[in-house]
């Protein structure tokens, strides 16, 4: 059984970067779309992240108590890591994300919707970043709430946003909606996968409003094509 670690949804006050903002009228649907969201294939993205230029000062654990084996790498205006996926079911209470279903449930996320409410894990694809530490500070690498992420698993690509912050020494977590869109069991207790997930975060990008999955897809596909085209 793949047991999810408790998330740490700490409210952060850092200002969001403005490069790559898409307006609200470009938002489209707010829930996950299809298995493969656009013209950029998983194989093309994975081919660009075969090797790692480590930018973190150390490595992260996949789960509490495990060895630290996961570095944060940098390339072509992006940062990336290869890890597992635990399920973050925090934020607004919904049918599948609440205290009854998730024993670690927290009714908040580090980053909020445009109306000030927490994000909805059940319907919004988002990724959890490690809280800043001596290992790595995501803000210093050009990553903020709303930054676009290409999440890859088993030949599938899902575009998401940075939506929550987790433990400072553990990496590899995403929302219920992200897992479901990738064909991963999204149950917060028994779901997730132990390995095989690649997270590519595009630096200095931002989806506005953060809750617009359609905007994340549009911006993500453009940045993914640029990432592949770069030397």
PDB file of C-alpha atoms in Angstrom:
ATOM      1  CA  UNK A   1       0.000   0.000   0.000  1.00  0.00           C
ATOM      2  CA  UNK A   2       1.333   3.400  -0.951  1.00  0.00           C
ATOM      3  CA  UNK A   3       0.676   5.611   2.061  1.00  0.00           C
ATOM      4  CA  UNK A   4       0.627   9.363   1.557  1.00  0.00           C
ATOM      5  CA  UNK A   5       2.739  11.528   3.802  1.00  0.00           C
ATOM      6  CA  UNK A   6       1.062  14.390   5.700  1.00  0.00           C
ATOM      7  CA  UNK A   7       1.301  17.605   3.643  1.00  0.00           C
ATOM      8  CA  UNK A   8       2.333  20.945   5.059  1.00  0.00           C
ATOM      9  CA  UNK A   9       0.083  23.676   3.649  1.00  0.00           C
ATOM     10  CA  UNK A  10       1.887  26.789   4.842  1.00  0.00           C
ATOM     11  CA  UNK A  11       0.545  30.123   3.631  1.00  0.00           C
ATOM     12  CA  UNK A  12       3.223  32.016   1.755  1.00  0.00           C
ATOM     13  CA  UNK A  13       3.338  35.743   1.151  1.00  0.00           C
ATOM     14  CA  UNK A  14       5.883  35.978  -1.655  1.00  0.00           C
ATOM     15  CA  UNK A  15       4.762  38.065  -4.619  1.00  0.00           C
ATOM     16  CA  UNK A  16       3.955  36.148  -7.808  1.00  0.00           C
ATOM     17  CA  UNK A  17       6.125  36.631 -10.869  1.00  0.00           C
ATOM     18  CA  UNK A  18       4.454  38.152 -13.869  1.00  0.00           C
ATOM     19  CA  UNK A  19       6.322  36.591 -16.781  1.00  0.00           C
ATOM     20  CA  UNK A  20       4.093  34.327 -18.858  1.00  0.00           C
ATOM     21  CA  UNK A  21       0.753  35.439 -17.388  1.00  0.00           C
ATOM     22  CA  UNK A  22      -2.336  34.392 -19.308  1.00  0.00           C
ATOM     23  CA  UNK A  23      -5.496  36.459 -18.816  1.00  0.00           C
ATOM     24  CA  UNK A  24      -8.651  35.080 -17.260  1.00  0.00           C
ATOM     25  CA  UNK A  25     -10.533  35.076 -20.562  1.00  0.00           C
ATOM     26  CA  UNK A  26      -8.133  32.359 -21.792  1.00  0.00           C
ATOM     27  CA  UNK A  27      -9.119  30.071 -18.951  1.00  0.00           C
ATOM     28  CA  UNK A  28     -11.458  27.490 -20.492  1.00  0.00           C
ATOM     29  CA  UNK A  29     -12.443  24.504 -18.359  1.00  0.00           C
ATOM     30  CA  UNK A  30     -11.290  24.336 -14.743  1.00  0.00           C
ATOM     31  CA  UNK A  31     -11.112  20.542 -14.414  1.00  0.00           C
ATOM     32  CA  UNK A  32      -8.664  18.023 -15.876  1.00  0.00           C
ATOM     33  CA  UNK A  33      -8.952  17.536 -19.617  1.00  0.00           C
ATOM     34  CA  UNK A  34      -7.733  14.535 -21.526  1.00  0.00           C
ATOM     35  CA  UNK A  35      -4.988  11.984 -20.890  1.00  0.00           C
ATOM     36  CA  UNK A  36      -2.677  13.713 -23.358  1.00  0.00           C
ATOM     37  CA  UNK A  37      -3.418  17.381 -23.346  1.00  0.00           C
ATOM     38  CA  UNK A  38      -1.814  18.638 -26.504  1.00  0.00           C
ATOM     39  CA  UNK A  39       0.790  18.364 -29.198  1.00  0.00           C
ATOM     40  CA  UNK A  40       3.820  17.796 -26.955  1.00  0.00           C
ATOM     41  CA  UNK A  41       4.430  14.120 -26.291  1.00  0.00           C
ATOM     42  CA  UNK A  42       5.777  12.541 -23.128  1.00  0.00           C
ATOM     43  CA  UNK A  43       8.707  10.952 -24.963  1.00  0.00           C
ATOM     44  CA  UNK A  44       9.861  14.316 -26.327  1.00  0.00           C
ATOM     45  CA  UNK A  45       9.839  15.880 -22.872  1.00  0.00           C
ATOM     46  CA  UNK A  46      11.552  12.923 -21.219  1.00  0.00           C
ATOM     47  CA  UNK A  47      14.281  12.963 -23.848  1.00  0.00           C
ATOM     48  CA  UNK A  48      15.266  16.432 -22.653  1.00  0.00           C
ATOM     49  CA  UNK A  49      15.603  15.408 -18.994  1.00  0.00           C
ATOM     50  CA  UNK A  50      17.692  12.250 -19.323  1.00  0.00           C
ATOM     51  CA  UNK A  51      20.607  13.877 -17.546  1.00  0.00           C
ATOM     52  CA  UNK A  52      20.602  16.075 -14.456  1.00  0.00           C
ATOM     53  CA  UNK A  53      22.502  19.275 -13.774  1.00  0.00           C
ATOM     54  CA  UNK A  54      21.812  19.375 -10.060  1.00  0.00           C
ATOM     55  CA  UNK A  55      20.814  22.795  -8.709  1.00  0.00           C
ATOM     56  CA  UNK A  56      19.755  21.723  -5.217  1.00  0.00           C
ATOM     57  CA  UNK A  57      22.319  21.696  -2.405  1.00  0.00           C
ATOM     58  CA  UNK A  58      21.346  18.155  -1.504  1.00  0.00           C
ATOM     59  CA  UNK A  59      18.736  15.551  -2.306  1.00  0.00           C
ATOM     60  CA  UNK A  60      15.188  14.872  -1.142  1.00  0.00           C
ATOM     61  CA  UNK A  61      13.460  11.833   0.293  1.00  0.00           C
ATOM     62  CA  UNK A  62      10.414  10.371  -1.449  1.00  0.00           C
ATOM     63  CA  UNK A  63       8.861   9.434   1.894  1.00  0.00           C
ATOM     64  CA  UNK A  64       9.716  10.130   5.519  1.00  0.00           C
ATOM     65  CA  UNK A  65      12.477   7.841   6.789  1.00  0.00           C
ATOM     66  CA  UNK A  66      13.749   6.894   3.318  1.00  0.00           C
ATOM     67  CA  UNK A  67      17.179   7.720   1.930  1.00  0.00           C
ATOM     68  CA  UNK A  68      17.562  11.065   0.195  1.00  0.00           C
ATOM     69  CA  UNK A  69      17.944  10.173  -3.484  1.00  0.00           C
ATOM     70  CA  UNK A  70      16.078  12.827  -5.512  1.00  0.00           C
ATOM     71  CA  UNK A  71      17.961  15.922  -6.751  1.00  0.00           C
ATOM     72  CA  UNK A  72      16.382  19.029  -8.233  1.00  0.00           C
ATOM     73  CA  UNK A  73      17.837  19.587 -11.683  1.00  0.00           C
ATOM     74  CA  UNK A  74      17.929  22.576 -14.021  1.00  0.00           C
ATOM     75  CA  UNK A  75      17.805  22.914 -17.809  1.00  0.00           C
ATOM     76  CA  UNK A  76      16.496  25.230 -20.547  1.00  0.00           C
ATOM     77  CA  UNK A  77      14.569  27.604 -18.303  1.00  0.00           C
ATOM     78  CA  UNK A  78      13.024  24.862 -16.207  1.00  0.00           C
ATOM     79  CA  UNK A  79      13.672  22.823 -13.075  1.00  0.00           C
ATOM     80  CA  UNK A  80      12.751  19.170 -12.799  1.00  0.00           C
ATOM     81  CA  UNK A  81      12.838  16.087 -10.632  1.00  0.00           C
ATOM     82  CA  UNK A  82      11.948  12.431 -10.969  1.00  0.00           C
ATOM     83  CA  UNK A  83      10.147  10.927  -8.009  1.00  0.00           C
ATOM     84  CA  UNK A  84       6.997   9.215  -6.795  1.00  0.00           C
ATOM     85  CA  UNK A  85       3.541  10.726  -6.471  1.00  0.00           C
ATOM     86  CA  UNK A  86       1.739  11.034  -3.168  1.00  0.00           C
ATOM     87  CA  UNK A  87      -1.755  12.482  -3.202  1.00  0.00           C
ATOM     88  CA  UNK A  88      -2.475  15.940  -1.798  1.00  0.00           C
ATOM     89  CA  UNK A  89      -6.207  16.164  -1.039  1.00  0.00           C
ATOM     90  CA  UNK A  90      -6.087  19.494   0.811  1.00  0.00           C
ATOM     91  CA  UNK A  91      -7.937  22.737   0.211  1.00  0.00           C
ATOM     92  CA  UNK A  92     -11.661  23.139  -0.220  1.00  0.00           C
ATOM     93  CA  UNK A  93     -13.799  20.285   1.063  1.00  0.00           C
ATOM     94  CA  UNK A  94     -15.263  18.252  -1.771  1.00  0.00           C
ATOM     95  CA  UNK A  95     -16.795  14.818  -2.277  1.00  0.00           C
ATOM     96  CA  UNK A  96     -13.459  12.981  -2.415  1.00  0.00           C
ATOM     97  CA  UNK A  97     -11.272  15.359  -0.400  1.00  0.00           C
ATOM     98  CA  UNK A  98     -12.387  15.871   3.195  1.00  0.00           C
ATOM     99  CA  UNK A  99     -11.651  14.758   6.770  1.00  0.00           C
ATOM    100  CA  UNK A 100     -13.733  11.612   6.464  1.00  0.00           C
ATOM    101  CA  UNK A 101     -11.771  10.273   3.519  1.00  0.00           C
ATOM    102  CA  UNK A 102      -8.337  11.784   4.173  1.00  0.00           C
ATOM    103  CA  UNK A 103      -6.966  11.449   7.736  1.00  0.00           C
ATOM    104  CA  UNK A 104      -4.357  14.132   6.963  1.00  0.00           C
ATOM    105  CA  UNK A 105      -6.811  16.572   5.396  1.00  0.00           C
ATOM    106  CA  UNK A 106      -6.126  20.288   5.825  1.00  0.00           C
ATOM    107  CA  UNK A 107      -8.653  22.841   4.645  1.00  0.00           C
ATOM    108  CA  UNK A 108      -6.042  25.159   3.180  1.00  0.00           C
ATOM    109  CA  UNK A 109      -3.359  25.284   0.491  1.00  0.00           C
ATOM    110  CA  UNK A 110      -0.253  27.441   0.339  1.00  0.00           C
ATOM    111  CA  UNK A 111      -1.638  29.302  -2.661  1.00  0.00           C
ATOM    112  CA  UNK A 112      -5.212  30.448  -3.158  1.00  0.00           C
ATOM    113  CA  UNK A 113      -7.739  31.008  -5.911  1.00  0.00           C
ATOM    114  CA  UNK A 114      -8.321  34.490  -7.295  1.00  0.00           C
ATOM    115  CA  UNK A 115     -11.271  34.872  -4.877  1.00  0.00           C
ATOM    116  CA  UNK A 116      -9.056  34.101  -1.871  1.00  0.00           C
ATOM    117  CA  UNK A 117     -10.338  30.580  -1.259  1.00  0.00           C
ATOM    118  CA  UNK A 118      -8.025  27.554  -1.052  1.00  0.00           C
ATOM    119  CA  UNK A 119      -7.545  25.468  -4.164  1.00  0.00           C
ATOM    120  CA  UNK A 120      -9.677  22.406  -4.958  1.00  0.00           C
ATOM    121  CA  UNK A 121      -7.514  19.311  -5.102  1.00  0.00           C
ATOM    122  CA  UNK A 122     -10.324  17.212  -6.521  1.00  0.00           C
ATOM    123  CA  UNK A 123     -10.779  19.350  -9.625  1.00  0.00           C
ATOM    124  CA  UNK A 124      -7.565  21.354 -10.121  1.00  0.00           C
ATOM    125  CA  UNK A 125      -4.345  19.704 -11.293  1.00  0.00           C
ATOM    126  CA  UNK A 126      -1.591  21.117  -9.113  1.00  0.00           C
ATOM    127  CA  UNK A 127       1.811  20.080  -7.764  1.00  0.00           C
ATOM    128  CA  UNK A 128       3.257  20.377  -4.264  1.00  0.00           C
ATOM    129  CA  UNK A 129       6.753  21.845  -3.918  1.00  0.00           C
ATOM    130  CA  UNK A 130       9.015  21.314  -0.901  1.00  0.00           C
ATOM    131  CA  UNK A 131       8.981  24.200   1.567  1.00  0.00           C
ATOM    132  CA  UNK A 132      12.169  26.311   1.382  1.00  0.00           C
ATOM    133  CA  UNK A 133      15.172  24.852   3.185  1.00  0.00           C
ATOM    134  CA  UNK A 134      18.945  24.634   2.947  1.00  0.00           C
ATOM    135  CA  UNK A 135      18.415  21.955   0.291  1.00  0.00           C
ATOM    136  CA  UNK A 136      16.560  24.208  -2.139  1.00  0.00           C
ATOM    137  CA  UNK A 137      14.372  27.304  -2.218  1.00  0.00           C
ATOM    138  CA  UNK A 138      11.908  27.142  -5.096  1.00  0.00           C
ATOM    139  CA  UNK A 139      11.324  30.913  -5.103  1.00  0.00           C
ATOM    140  CA  UNK A 140      15.020  31.512  -5.683  1.00  0.00           C
ATOM    141  CA  UNK A 141      14.787  29.321  -8.772  1.00  0.00           C
ATOM    142  CA  UNK A 142      11.991  31.372 -10.331  1.00  0.00           C
ATOM    143  CA  UNK A 143       9.144  29.120  -9.175  1.00  0.00           C
ATOM    144  CA  UNK A 144       6.009  30.580  -7.558  1.00  0.00           C
ATOM    145  CA  UNK A 145       2.421  29.724  -6.864  1.00  0.00           C
ATOM    146  CA  UNK A 146       0.760  29.387 -10.261  1.00  0.00           C
ATOM    147  CA  UNK A 147       3.939  28.379 -12.087  1.00  0.00           C
ATOM    148  CA  UNK A 148       3.240  25.850 -14.819  1.00  0.00           C
ATOM    149  CA  UNK A 149       4.285  22.216 -14.431  1.00  0.00           C
ATOM    150  CA  UNK A 150       4.348  19.391 -16.964  1.00  0.00           C
ATOM    151  CA  UNK A 151       3.752  16.148 -15.052  1.00  0.00           C
ATOM    152  CA  UNK A 152       4.655  12.965 -16.926  1.00  0.00           C
ATOM    153  CA  UNK A 153       3.808   9.362 -16.077  1.00  0.00           C
ATOM    154  CA  UNK A 154       3.455   6.189 -18.161  1.00  0.00           C
ATOM    155  CA  UNK A 155       3.502   8.054 -21.464  1.00  0.00           C
ATOM    156  CA  UNK A 156       0.969  10.660 -20.377  1.00  0.00           C
ATOM    157  CA  UNK A 157       1.393  14.407 -19.925  1.00  0.00           C
ATOM    158  CA  UNK A 158      -0.726  16.527 -17.592  1.00  0.00           C
ATOM    159  CA  UNK A 159      -0.264  20.269 -17.204  1.00  0.00           C
ATOM    160  CA  UNK A 160      -0.666  21.578 -13.685  1.00  0.00           C
ATOM    161  CA  UNK A 161       0.257  24.573 -11.542  1.00  0.00           C
ATOM    162  CA  UNK A 162       2.309  24.923  -8.392  1.00  0.00           C
ATOM    163  CA  UNK A 163      -0.463  24.959  -5.791  1.00  0.00           C
ATOM    164  CA  UNK A 164       0.808  23.868  -2.391  1.00  0.00           C
ATOM    165  CA  UNK A 165       3.971  23.559  -0.279  1.00  0.00           C
ATOM    166  CA  UNK A 166       4.945  20.390   1.550  1.00  0.00           C
ATOM    167  CA  UNK A 167       7.605  19.067   3.930  1.00  0.00           C
ATOM    168  CA  UNK A 168      11.013  20.653   3.494  1.00  0.00           C
ATOM    169  CA  UNK A 169      12.909  17.374   3.014  1.00  0.00           C
ATOM    170  CA  UNK A 170      10.396  15.350   0.968  1.00  0.00           C
ATOM    171  CA  UNK A 171       9.469  15.643  -2.705  1.00  0.00           C
ATOM    172  CA  UNK A 172       6.922  14.068  -5.058  1.00  0.00           C
ATOM    173  CA  UNK A 173       3.302  15.058  -4.415  1.00  0.00           C
ATOM    174  CA  UNK A 174       0.393  16.311  -6.511  1.00  0.00           C
ATOM    175  CA  UNK A 175      -3.330  16.912  -6.252  1.00  0.00           C
ATOM    176  CA  UNK A 176      -6.145  14.383  -6.549  1.00  0.00           C
ATOM    177  CA  UNK A 177      -6.998  15.828  -9.967  1.00  0.00           C
ATOM    178  CA  UNK A 178      -3.423  15.499 -11.259  1.00  0.00           C
ATOM    179  CA  UNK A 179      -3.261  11.833 -10.321  1.00  0.00           C
ATOM    180  CA  UNK A 180      -6.668  11.054 -11.784  1.00  0.00           C
ATOM    181  CA  UNK A 181      -5.831  12.709 -15.097  1.00  0.00           C
ATOM    182  CA  UNK A 182      -2.649  10.599 -15.347  1.00  0.00           C
ATOM    183  CA  UNK A 183      -4.459   7.354 -14.623  1.00  0.00           C
ATOM    184  CA  UNK A 184      -2.980   7.099 -11.127  1.00  0.00           C
ATOM    185  CA  UNK A 185      -5.152   6.021  -8.202  1.00  0.00           C
ATOM    186  CA  UNK A 186      -6.051   9.385  -6.586  1.00  0.00           C
ATOM    187  CA  UNK A 187      -7.140   8.017  -3.213  1.00  0.00           C
ATOM    188  CA  UNK A 188      -5.298  10.053  -0.534  1.00  0.00           C
ATOM    189  CA  UNK A 189      -4.627   6.965   1.607  1.00  0.00           C
ATOM    190  CA  UNK A 190      -4.082   4.073  -0.800  1.00  0.00           C
ATOM    191  CA  UNK A 191      -3.322   5.923  -4.033  1.00  0.00           C
ATOM    192  CA  UNK A 192      -0.273   7.355  -5.722  1.00  0.00           C
ATOM    193  CA  UNK A 193       2.715   5.560  -7.232  1.00  0.00           C
ATOM    194  CA  UNK A 194       6.136   4.759  -5.791  1.00  0.00           C
ATOM    195  CA  UNK A 195       8.196   5.954  -8.781  1.00  0.00           C
ATOM    196  CA  UNK A 196       8.140   6.876 -12.442  1.00  0.00           C
ATOM    197  CA  UNK A 197       6.802  10.441 -12.254  1.00  0.00           C
ATOM    198  CA  UNK A 198       8.678  13.365 -13.808  1.00  0.00           C
ATOM    199  CA  UNK A 199       7.871  16.943 -12.814  1.00  0.00           C
ATOM    200  CA  UNK A 200       9.068  19.763 -15.114  1.00  0.00           C
ATOM    201  CA  UNK A 201       8.455  23.239 -13.667  1.00  0.00           C
ATOM    202  CA  UNK A 202       8.811  26.197 -16.007  1.00  0.00           C
ATOM    203  CA  UNK A 203      10.675  29.092 -14.426  1.00  0.00           C
ATOM    204  CA  UNK A 204       9.185  32.599 -14.282  1.00  0.00           C
ATOM    205  CA  UNK A 205       5.793  31.383 -15.521  1.00  0.00           C
ATOM    206  CA  UNK A 206       2.416  32.061 -13.983  1.00  0.00           C
ATOM    207  CA  UNK A 207      -1.167  31.096 -14.739  1.00  0.00           C
ATOM    208  CA  UNK A 208      -3.738  33.760 -13.923  1.00  0.00           C
ATOM    209  CA  UNK A 209      -6.124  32.953 -12.425  1.00  0.00           C
ATOM    210  CA  UNK A 210      -4.368  30.039 -10.786  1.00  0.00           C
ATOM    211  CA  UNK A 211      -7.576  27.967 -10.779  1.00  0.00           C
ATOM    212  CA  UNK A 212      -7.890  28.014 -14.578  1.00  0.00           C
ATOM    213  CA  UNK A 213      -6.764  24.659 -15.893  1.00  0.00           C
ATOM    214  CA  UNK A 214      -7.430  25.780 -19.449  1.00  0.00           C
ATOM    215  CA  UNK A 215      -4.927  28.602 -19.028  1.00  0.00           C
ATOM    216  CA  UNK A 216      -2.390  26.170 -17.564  1.00  0.00           C
ATOM    217  CA  UNK A 217      -2.748  23.891 -20.583  1.00  0.00           C
ATOM    218  CA  UNK A 218      -2.362  26.719 -23.099  1.00  0.00           C
ATOM    219  CA  UNK A 219       0.698  28.194 -21.407  1.00  0.00           C
ATOM    220  CA  UNK A 220       2.141  24.785 -20.571  1.00  0.00           C
ATOM    221  CA  UNK A 221       2.033  23.580 -24.162  1.00  0.00           C
ATOM    222  CA  UNK A 222       3.783  26.720 -25.389  1.00  0.00           C
ATOM    223  CA  UNK A 223       6.518  26.473 -22.766  1.00  0.00           C
ATOM    224  CA  UNK A 224       6.922  22.738 -23.343  1.00  0.00           C
ATOM    225  CA  UNK A 225       7.499  23.308 -27.064  1.00  0.00           C
ATOM    226  CA  UNK A 226      10.092  25.965 -26.226  1.00  0.00           C
ATOM    227  CA  UNK A 227      11.744  23.617 -23.736  1.00  0.00           C
ATOM    228  CA  UNK A 228      12.045  20.861 -26.340  1.00  0.00           C
ATOM    229  CA  UNK A 229      13.331  23.219 -29.028  1.00  0.00           C
ATOM    230  CA  UNK A 230      16.107  24.660 -26.840  1.00  0.00           C
ATOM    231  CA  UNK A 231      19.592  23.181 -27.067  1.00  0.00           C
TER     232      UNK A 231
END
